[in-house]
Amino acid sequence: MAPKKLSPQGEWFVDATGRKVILRGVNLGGDTKVPFPNGGTQFPTDFSDHKEVSFIGRPFPLFEADSHFTRLKKWGFNVIRLLTTWEAVEHKGPNQYDEAYLDYFTEIVRMAGEYGFYVFIDFHQDVWSRMTGGDGAPGWIFEKLGIDYRKLSEADASIVMQRAYDYSKPGIRQEDNYPTMCWSQNYRYAGNGILWTLFFGGKDFAPNFLIEGQNVQDYLQGHYLGCMKQIAERVKDFDFVLGFDSLNEPGKGFIGRALNDRGLTNKEEDPAKPGLGWSPIDALFSSHGYSVDLPYLTLKIWKGGFVPTKTVTVNQNKVSIWLPESPGDPFQLEGAYTITKDGTPFIEKNDFFQTVNGKAVDFDADYLIPFMRTVGKTIQEIRKDWMVFIEREASDAFTHPYLNGEVPKLSVNAAHWYDILTLLFKTFLYPIAIDTLTKRPVFGKSGIEAMYVRQLTRVKNTADSVPGKIPSLIGEFGIPFDLQGGKAYKEWKKGNHSPKIWKLHVMALDSMYNAMDQLFLSNTLWNYTASNENDLMVGDGWNQEDLSIFSKDQIIPGSDPDVYGGGGRAIEGFCRPYAAFIQGTPLQMKYNLENREFYLEWISDLAIEEPCIIKVPRFVYPNGVQIVLSNAEKISETEGELAVKGNGGKATLILKPL
């Protein structure tokens, strides 16, 4: 049965009866970023077929849907962040929508509701598009902007796995060709710098750049929102659809940066980042076919972060990314810089991307939040009670947790949070971790969990900075499953299918969920990928990421879907009891993985007629559960759920395995 609609009320999600709601779910899925069936980054491509691709089959073919939704339901999840992309909808050309894909996607949404899931829809992107090393925007955009996408990798304007990886040596890491988790460095390269600046700030920084009579900013945003409308119109009658993400991990481009700023200083609000230290002028100058010497930054913990360790010459082949018929770099045409006769860049306005009409710009206040409001207006014209799951640049919610501007109506803080060092380096160093805020080590499970609580509290503060507060839902968090060079996969391949091979993974996930429980945070785990493989080159099928809690390589024929052998990885880490609906206000929620004891304390409100609903996965309590109540009574117990109702005032529930 499809769940009934929710609404935001202060910092909580609430249902029609007044119960507070905690949403726990997954991102579906990691391979939804790329075409089906062979569009993953494990397949070399020059993207020349970008207009003919299809995303039908992402996140999975319809005939597989029952098995995947059943597994997720049995694990206790109640919400899905369902991914699509601009490219999936409009890859054929401007205003040419893939109707067959839209029909398929709508059916996936409908089925998710039938299995009892809430859904919010994420028009996903990472570093702009597949052609710039990620996913999101369609390929025809580049021609409209005068850019030759075929030259981006060759000109070192983007890091693209399909162009950098040596596919004659599959299944391995290739740190010299394509360093682990390097894809996010693309935000500082020319491809992303130019495109994001035009997307958010075209009217200010390229006012004379028109496409079909529109300023480039309006043109790009208009087509993105047009795709959102196409899906919104098809799912508007589903009450279980909560709303839409504004835009996944948006990039700032060059906005707010001095032309000569290489980002080499570790500032609290803008720490130095790994990889090449591009300044805007480096990226723009190089885009014309010039070589540039750049510092390369590497992590040195004793020096407080990422610091320059060597010099790298980029674009050694002196390749231009601009099409011959293109007028060229719009920022050069607007007078930001010139190239002298001897072939060197001359900065005309170092603050070109920092001031407009003499006023300092603020990316959030002047560009991102107005865009969020436009997203809100777009979807709420189709259904007025839809929520807007707002996102900022990936690290901003962590480095400066406040919103500088008026957010859309019915907003939800959908910030992302990761243990950054675990994510980037694919290692969990228990019993030690490094707090990226303080740059100091923490020790033991309790120390790591306390660090996670501090960090998540900081992320939640973004929502609390909005007048009246808004709910928070951590839109992404998770761990790589190829930790320690894929050690668990090697064990599995040798025939060791014991849950113990996932010990580190379970420990990391358990600590994350414990921190979330302490703060009553809703979340969607990254991720569930139906096509995932135990292969260091493949993983989730995108840039060697491997964060899926499911893999087809973990299936042992004849196994139930929700237990080991059914495809799950580190199941104890994420499959756990929690209060999904609360008859009043929760005071404490915690789960002890070692003894599988769950504790809930809440102030029960007799004005709320419906009971608390506790998710009780069979995997956690295969032999049944002992229920201990104080000032409350059991209403019903079904497979996977327990209903209890408080008698007014403080009530408690304890669950123990039989």
PDB file of C-alpha atoms in Angstrom, residues 269-480:
ATOM      1  CA  GLU A 269      35.482  27.951   5.183  1.00  0.00           C
ATOM      2  CA  ASP A 270      37.422  27.078   2.031  1.00  0.00           C
ATOM      3  CA  PRO A 271      40.072  24.433   2.716  1.00  0.00           C
ATOM      4  CA  ALA A 272      42.623  23.483   0.077  1.00  0.00           C
ATOM      5  CA  LYS A 273      41.643  20.453  -1.973  1.00  0.00           C
ATOM      6  CA  PRO A 274      43.605  17.542  -3.479  1.00  0.00           C
ATOM      7  CA  GLY A 275      44.945  17.519  -7.006  1.00  0.00           C
ATOM      8  CA  LEU A 276      45.906  20.344  -9.333  1.00  0.00           C
ATOM      9  CA  GLY A 277      45.781  23.869  -7.942  1.00  0.00           C
ATOM     10  CA  TRP A 278      43.908  25.604 -10.765  1.00  0.00           C
ATOM     11  CA  SER A 279      43.162  29.298 -10.620  1.00  0.00           C
ATOM     12  CA  PRO A 280      40.409  30.629 -12.904  1.00  0.00           C
ATOM     13  CA  ILE A 281      42.991  32.323 -15.123  1.00  0.00           C
ATOM     14  CA  ASP A 282      45.014  29.086 -15.367  1.00  0.00           C
ATOM     15  CA  ALA A 283      41.930  27.188 -16.506  1.00  0.00           C
ATOM     16  CA  LEU A 284      40.724  29.829 -18.958  1.00  0.00           C
ATOM     17  CA  PHE A 285      44.156  30.477 -20.470  1.00  0.00           C
ATOM     18  CA  SER A 286      44.827  26.759 -20.856  1.00  0.00           C
ATOM     19  CA  SER A 287      41.431  26.299 -22.566  1.00  0.00           C
ATOM     20  CA  HIS A 288      42.766  28.260 -25.555  1.00  0.00           C
ATOM     21  CA  GLY A 289      45.502  25.704 -26.195  1.00  0.00           C
ATOM     22  CA  TYR A 290      48.307  26.862 -23.907  1.00  0.00           C
ATOM     23  CA  SER A 291      50.425  24.812 -21.505  1.00  0.00           C
ATOM     24  CA  VAL A 292      50.440  25.845 -17.842  1.00  0.00           C
ATOM     25  CA  ASP A 293      52.588  24.755 -14.896  1.00  0.00           C
ATOM     26  CA  LEU A 294      50.445  24.046 -11.829  1.00  0.00           C
ATOM     27  CA  PRO A 295      51.074  22.995  -8.232  1.00  0.00           C
ATOM     28  CA  TYR A 296      49.775  19.552  -7.261  1.00  0.00           C
ATOM     29  CA  LEU A 297      48.359  19.187  -3.736  1.00  0.00           C
ATOM     30  CA  THR A 298      48.667  16.062  -1.586  1.00  0.00           C
ATOM     31  CA  LEU A 299      47.373  15.307   1.918  1.00  0.00           C
ATOM     32  CA  LYS A 300      49.919  15.967   4.654  1.00  0.00           C
ATOM     33  CA  ILE A 301      48.086  15.564   7.946  1.00  0.00           C
ATOM     34  CA  TRP A 302      50.941  16.998  10.016  1.00  0.00           C
ATOM     35  CA  LYS A 303      50.720  20.168   7.906  1.00  0.00           C
ATOM     36  CA  GLY A 304      46.988  20.509   8.464  1.00  0.00           C
ATOM     37  CA  GLY A 305      45.593  19.370   5.125  1.00  0.00           C
ATOM     38  CA  PHE A 306      46.402  19.376   1.428  1.00  0.00           C
ATOM     39  CA  VAL A 307      49.614  21.153   0.448  1.00  0.00           C
ATOM     40  CA  PRO A 308      51.611  21.561  -2.800  1.00  0.00           C
ATOM     41  CA  THR A 309      54.094  18.730  -3.262  1.00  0.00           C
ATOM     42  CA  LYS A 310      55.102  18.974  -6.933  1.00  0.00           C
ATOM     43  CA  THR A 311      54.583  20.899 -10.182  1.00  0.00           C
ATOM     44  CA  VAL A 312      52.686  19.465 -13.151  1.00  0.00           C
ATOM     45  CA  THR A 313      52.556  20.822 -16.699  1.00  0.00           C
ATOM     46  CA  VAL A 314      49.014  20.602 -18.095  1.00  0.00           C
ATOM     47  CA  ASN A 315      47.832  20.698 -21.710  1.00  0.00           C
ATOM     48  CA  GLN A 316      51.255  19.796 -23.012  1.00  0.00           C
ATOM     49  CA  ASN A 317      49.769  19.130 -26.459  1.00  0.00           C
ATOM     50  CA  LYS A 318      48.356  22.664 -26.534  1.00  0.00           C
ATOM     51  CA  VAL A 319      44.796  21.677 -27.416  1.00  0.00           C
ATOM     52  CA  SER A 320      41.999  24.268 -27.498  1.00  0.00           C
ATOM     53  CA  ILE A 321      38.537  23.254 -26.260  1.00  0.00           C
ATOM     54  CA  TRP A 322      36.760  25.925 -28.320  1.00  0.00           C
ATOM     55  CA  LEU A 323      35.046  24.998 -31.579  1.00  0.00           C
ATOM     56  CA  PRO A 324      36.485  26.812 -34.637  1.00  0.00           C
ATOM     57  CA  GLU A 325      33.137  28.510 -35.306  1.00  0.00           C
ATOM     58  CA  SER A 326      32.759  29.533 -31.655  1.00  0.00           C
ATOM     59  CA  PRO A 327      33.267  33.170 -30.627  1.00  0.00           C
ATOM     60  CA  GLY A 328      35.422  31.753 -27.822  1.00  0.00           C
ATOM     61  CA  ASP A 329      35.611  32.248 -24.095  1.00  0.00           C
ATOM     62  CA  PRO A 330      32.726  34.527 -23.061  1.00  0.00           C
ATOM     63  CA  PHE A 331      34.627  35.817 -20.029  1.00  0.00           C
ATOM     64  CA  GLN A 332      37.544  36.923 -22.183  1.00  0.00           C
ATOM     65  CA  LEU A 333      35.047  38.654 -24.457  1.00  0.00           C
ATOM     66  CA  GLU A 334      33.623  40.462 -21.418  1.00  0.00           C
ATOM     67  CA  GLY A 335      37.082  41.810 -20.558  1.00  0.00           C
ATOM     68  CA  ALA A 336      38.153  39.595 -17.657  1.00  0.00           C
ATOM     69  CA  TYR A 337      41.571  39.036 -19.213  1.00  0.00           C
ATOM     70  CA  THR A 338      43.490  39.253 -22.455  1.00  0.00           C
ATOM     71  CA  ILE A 339      46.146  37.112 -24.077  1.00  0.00           C
ATOM     72  CA  THR A 340      49.168  39.129 -25.114  1.00  0.00           C
ATOM     73  CA  LYS A 341      50.950  38.874 -28.460  1.00  0.00           C
ATOM     74  CA  ASP A 342      53.678  36.765 -26.879  1.00  0.00           C
ATOM     75  CA  GLY A 343      51.066  34.250 -25.674  1.00  0.00           C
ATOM     76  CA  THR A 344      50.791  35.027 -21.982  1.00  0.00           C
ATOM     77  CA  PRO A 345      47.635  35.841 -20.009  1.00  0.00           C
ATOM     78  CA  PHE A 346      47.106  39.354 -18.687  1.00  0.00           C
ATOM     79  CA  ILE A 347      44.506  39.791 -15.965  1.00  0.00           C
ATOM     80  CA  GLU A 348      42.398  42.876 -16.637  1.00  0.00           C
ATOM     81  CA  LYS A 349      40.019  42.443 -13.677  1.00  0.00           C
ATOM     82  CA  ASN A 350      41.255  40.139 -10.953  1.00  0.00           C
ATOM     83  CA  ASP A 351      37.919  40.496  -9.148  1.00  0.00           C
ATOM     84  CA  PHE A 352      35.900  39.790 -12.317  1.00  0.00           C
ATOM     85  CA  PHE A 353      34.102  36.837 -10.672  1.00  0.00           C
ATOM     86  CA  GLN A 354      33.952  38.507  -7.262  1.00  0.00           C
ATOM     87  CA  THR A 355      32.131  41.776  -7.892  1.00  0.00           C
ATOM     88  CA  VAL A 356      29.176  42.871 -10.014  1.00  0.00           C
ATOM     89  CA  ASN A 357      28.508  46.589 -10.454  1.00  0.00           C
ATOM     90  CA  GLY A 358      30.936  47.297  -7.633  1.00  0.00           C
ATOM     91  CA  LYS A 359      29.220  44.957  -5.166  1.00  0.00           C
ATOM     92  CA  ALA A 360      30.829  41.804  -3.783  1.00  0.00           C
ATOM     93  CA  VAL A 361      28.933  38.690  -4.799  1.00  0.00           C
ATOM     94  CA  ASP A 362      27.775  35.910  -2.507  1.00  0.00           C
ATOM     95  CA  PHE A 363      27.258  32.629  -4.358  1.00  0.00           C
ATOM     96  CA  ASP A 364      24.486  31.330  -2.106  1.00  0.00           C
ATOM     97  CA  ALA A 365      22.580  34.586  -1.710  1.00  0.00           C
ATOM     98  CA  ASP A 366      22.946  35.901  -5.260  1.00  0.00           C
ATOM     99  CA  TYR A 367      22.833  32.740  -7.371  1.00  0.00           C
ATOM    100  CA  LEU A 368      22.125  29.426  -5.662  1.00  0.00           C
ATOM    101  CA  ILE A 369      19.220  30.323  -3.377  1.00  0.00           C
ATOM    102  CA  PRO A 370      17.388  32.300  -6.098  1.00  0.00           C
ATOM    103  CA  PHE A 371      17.782  29.190  -8.267  1.00  0.00           C
ATOM    104  CA  MET A 372      16.347  27.056  -5.448  1.00  0.00           C
ATOM    105  CA  ARG A 373      13.346  29.380  -5.322  1.00  0.00           C
ATOM    106  CA  THR A 374      12.907  28.979  -9.078  1.00  0.00           C
ATOM    107  CA  VAL A 375      12.923  25.194  -8.654  1.00  0.00           C
ATOM    108  CA  GLY A 376      10.334  25.538  -5.901  1.00  0.00           C
ATOM    109  CA  LYS A 377       8.105  27.745  -8.032  1.00  0.00           C
ATOM    110  CA  THR A 378       8.441  25.334 -10.957  1.00  0.00           C
ATOM    111  CA  ILE A 379       7.368  22.193  -9.107  1.00  0.00           C
ATOM    112  CA  GLN A 380       4.839  23.853  -6.780  1.00  0.00           C
ATOM    113  CA  GLU A 381       2.957  25.248  -9.759  1.00  0.00           C
ATOM    114  CA  ILE A 382       2.341  21.590 -10.632  1.00  0.00           C
ATOM    115  CA  ARG A 383       1.651  20.374  -7.082  1.00  0.00           C
ATOM    116  CA  LYS A 384       1.583  22.980  -4.332  1.00  0.00           C
ATOM    117  CA  ASP A 385       2.424  20.652  -1.419  1.00  0.00           C
ATOM    118  CA  TRP A 386       5.682  19.340  -2.863  1.00  0.00           C
ATOM    119  CA  MET A 387       8.827  19.866  -0.817  1.00  0.00           C
ATOM    120  CA  VAL A 388      12.100  21.225  -2.191  1.00  0.00           C
ATOM    121  CA  PHE A 389      15.090  19.206  -0.981  1.00  0.00           C
ATOM    122  CA  ILE A 390      17.699  21.930  -1.132  1.00  0.00           C
ATOM    123  CA  GLU A 391      21.402  21.302  -1.611  1.00  0.00           C
ATOM    124  CA  ARG A 392      24.422  23.539  -1.603  1.00  0.00           C
ATOM    125  CA  GLU A 393      27.935  22.972  -2.904  1.00  0.00           C
ATOM    126  CA  ALA A 394      28.990  19.654  -1.383  1.00  0.00           C
ATOM    127  CA  SER A 395      31.286  20.943   1.370  1.00  0.00           C
ATOM    128  CA  ASP A 396      29.487  24.190   2.207  1.00  0.00           C
ATOM    129  CA  ALA A 397      26.918  22.712   4.607  1.00  0.00           C
ATOM    130  CA  PHE A 398      29.879  21.357   6.534  1.00  0.00           C
ATOM    131  CA  THR A 399      32.320  24.274   6.351  1.00  0.00           C
ATOM    132  CA  HIS A 400      29.817  27.107   6.950  1.00  0.00           C
ATOM    133  CA  PRO A 401      26.462  25.772   8.127  1.00  0.00           C
ATOM    134  CA  TYR A 402      24.077  28.654   7.516  1.00  0.00           C
ATOM    135  CA  LEU A 403      21.839  29.764   4.687  1.00  0.00           C
ATOM    136  CA  ASN A 404      22.278  33.321   3.500  1.00  0.00           C
ATOM    137  CA  GLY A 405      18.935  34.014   1.870  1.00  0.00           C
ATOM    138  CA  GLU A 406      15.242  33.187   1.777  1.00  0.00           C
ATOM    139  CA  VAL A 407      14.788  29.517   0.903  1.00  0.00           C
ATOM    140  CA  PRO A 408      11.774  28.186  -1.030  1.00  0.00           C
ATOM    141  CA  LYS A 409       8.493  27.340   0.640  1.00  0.00           C
ATOM    142  CA  LEU A 410       8.393  23.782   2.028  1.00  0.00           C
ATOM    143  CA  SER A 411      12.173  23.420   2.002  1.00  0.00           C
ATOM    144  CA  VAL A 412      14.112  20.486   3.427  1.00  0.00           C
ATOM    145  CA  ASN A 413      17.821  20.659   4.229  1.00  0.00           C
ATOM    146  CA  ALA A 414      19.076  17.711   2.150  1.00  0.00           C
ATOM    147  CA  ALA A 415      22.809  18.245   2.706  1.00  0.00           C
ATOM    148  CA  HIS A 416      25.288  15.430   2.185  1.00  0.00           C
ATOM    149  CA  TRP A 417      27.759  14.161   4.755  1.00  0.00           C
ATOM    150  CA  TYR A 418      30.634  11.720   4.481  1.00  0.00           C
ATOM    151  CA  ASP A 419      33.620  10.659   6.525  1.00  0.00           C
ATOM    152  CA  ILE A 420      35.793  12.359   3.926  1.00  0.00           C
ATOM    153  CA  LEU A 421      39.033  10.492   4.494  1.00  0.00           C
ATOM    154  CA  THR A 422      37.256   7.120   4.421  1.00  0.00           C
ATOM    155  CA  LEU A 423      35.518   8.137   1.199  1.00  0.00           C
ATOM    156  CA  LEU A 424      38.540   9.573  -0.609  1.00  0.00           C
ATOM    157  CA  PHE A 425      41.115   6.994   0.423  1.00  0.00           C
ATOM    158  CA  LYS A 426      38.846   3.928   0.693  1.00  0.00           C
ATOM    159  CA  THR A 427      40.151   2.984   4.096  1.00  0.00           C
ATOM    160  CA  PHE A 428      38.648   2.898   7.594  1.00  0.00           C
ATOM    161  CA  LEU A 429      41.485   3.323  10.055  1.00  0.00           C
ATOM    162  CA  TYR A 430      39.698   2.098  13.189  1.00  0.00           C
ATOM    163  CA  PRO A 431      40.464   2.606  16.036  1.00  0.00           C
ATOM    164  CA  ILE A 432      41.757   5.969  14.759  1.00  0.00           C
ATOM    165  CA  ALA A 433      40.016   8.627  12.682  1.00  0.00           C
ATOM    166  CA  ILE A 434      40.895  12.197  11.737  1.00  0.00           C
ATOM    167  CA  ASP A 435      38.394  14.951  12.466  1.00  0.00           C
ATOM    168  CA  THR A 436      38.464  17.076   9.313  1.00  0.00           C
ATOM    169  CA  LEU A 437      37.171  20.068  11.268  1.00  0.00           C
ATOM    170  CA  THR A 438      39.852  20.113  13.963  1.00  0.00           C
ATOM    171  CA  LYS A 439      42.522  18.231  11.926  1.00  0.00           C
ATOM    172  CA  ARG A 440      43.098  16.156  15.059  1.00  0.00           C
ATOM    173  CA  PRO A 441      42.830  12.406  15.626  1.00  0.00           C
ATOM    174  CA  VAL A 442      40.015  10.774  17.576  1.00  0.00           C
ATOM    175  CA  PHE A 443      40.201   7.317  19.101  1.00  0.00           C
ATOM    176  CA  GLY A 444      37.935   4.338  19.557  1.00  0.00           C
ATOM    177  CA  LYS A 445      34.345   3.722  18.565  1.00  0.00           C
ATOM    178  CA  SER A 446      32.976   6.215  21.086  1.00  0.00           C
ATOM    179  CA  GLY A 447      35.405   8.884  19.888  1.00  0.00           C
ATOM    180  CA  ILE A 448      34.510   8.301  16.247  1.00  0.00           C
ATOM    181  CA  GLU A 449      30.775   8.395  16.990  1.00  0.00           C
ATOM    182  CA  ALA A 450      31.164  11.599  19.002  1.00  0.00           C
ATOM    183  CA  MET A 451      33.019  13.132  16.032  1.00  0.00           C
ATOM    184  CA  TYR A 452      30.195  12.088  13.717  1.00  0.00           C
ATOM    185  CA  VAL A 453      27.630  13.653  16.061  1.00  0.00           C
ATOM    186  CA  ARG A 454      29.580  16.937  16.088  1.00  0.00           C
ATOM    187  CA  GLN A 455      29.842  16.959  12.318  1.00  0.00           C
ATOM    188  CA  LEU A 456      26.188  16.055  11.745  1.00  0.00           C
ATOM    189  CA  THR A 457      25.066  18.641  14.279  1.00  0.00           C
ATOM    190  CA  ARG A 458      26.963  21.191  12.234  1.00  0.00           C
ATOM    191  CA  VAL A 459      25.185  20.034   9.067  1.00  0.00           C
ATOM    192  CA  LYS A 460      21.822  20.149  10.849  1.00  0.00           C
ATOM    193  CA  ASN A 461      22.580  23.715  11.947  1.00  0.00           C
ATOM    194  CA  THR A 462      21.981  24.771   8.339  1.00  0.00           C
ATOM    195  CA  ALA A 463      18.309  23.877   8.781  1.00  0.00           C
ATOM    196  CA  ASP A 464      18.172  25.531  12.173  1.00  0.00           C
ATOM    197  CA  SER A 465      19.485  28.781  10.647  1.00  0.00           C
ATOM    198  CA  VAL A 466      16.238  29.168   8.676  1.00  0.00           C
ATOM    199  CA  PRO A 467      13.565  31.201  10.527  1.00  0.00           C
ATOM    200  CA  GLY A 468      11.110  28.704  12.008  1.00  0.00           C
ATOM    201  CA  LYS A 469      13.530  25.873  11.165  1.00  0.00           C
ATOM    202  CA  ILE A 470      13.125  23.274   8.414  1.00  0.00           C
ATOM    203  CA  PRO A 471      13.539  19.491   8.471  1.00  0.00           C
ATOM    204  CA  SER A 472      16.890  17.905   7.727  1.00  0.00           C
ATOM    205  CA  LEU A 473      17.386  14.744   5.715  1.00  0.00           C
ATOM    206  CA  ILE A 474      20.963  13.691   5.062  1.00  0.00           C
ATOM    207  CA  GLY A 475      20.617  13.108   1.330  1.00  0.00           C
ATOM    208  CA  GLU A 476      23.823  11.120   1.003  1.00  0.00           C
ATOM    209  CA  PHE A 477      26.199   9.341   3.349  1.00  0.00           C
ATOM    210  CA  GLY A 478      27.876   5.968   3.197  1.00  0.00           C
ATOM    211  CA  ILE A 479      31.136   4.088   2.825  1.00  0.00           C
ATOM    212  CA  PRO A 480      33.175   2.468   0.050  1.00  0.00           C
TER     213      PRO A 480
END
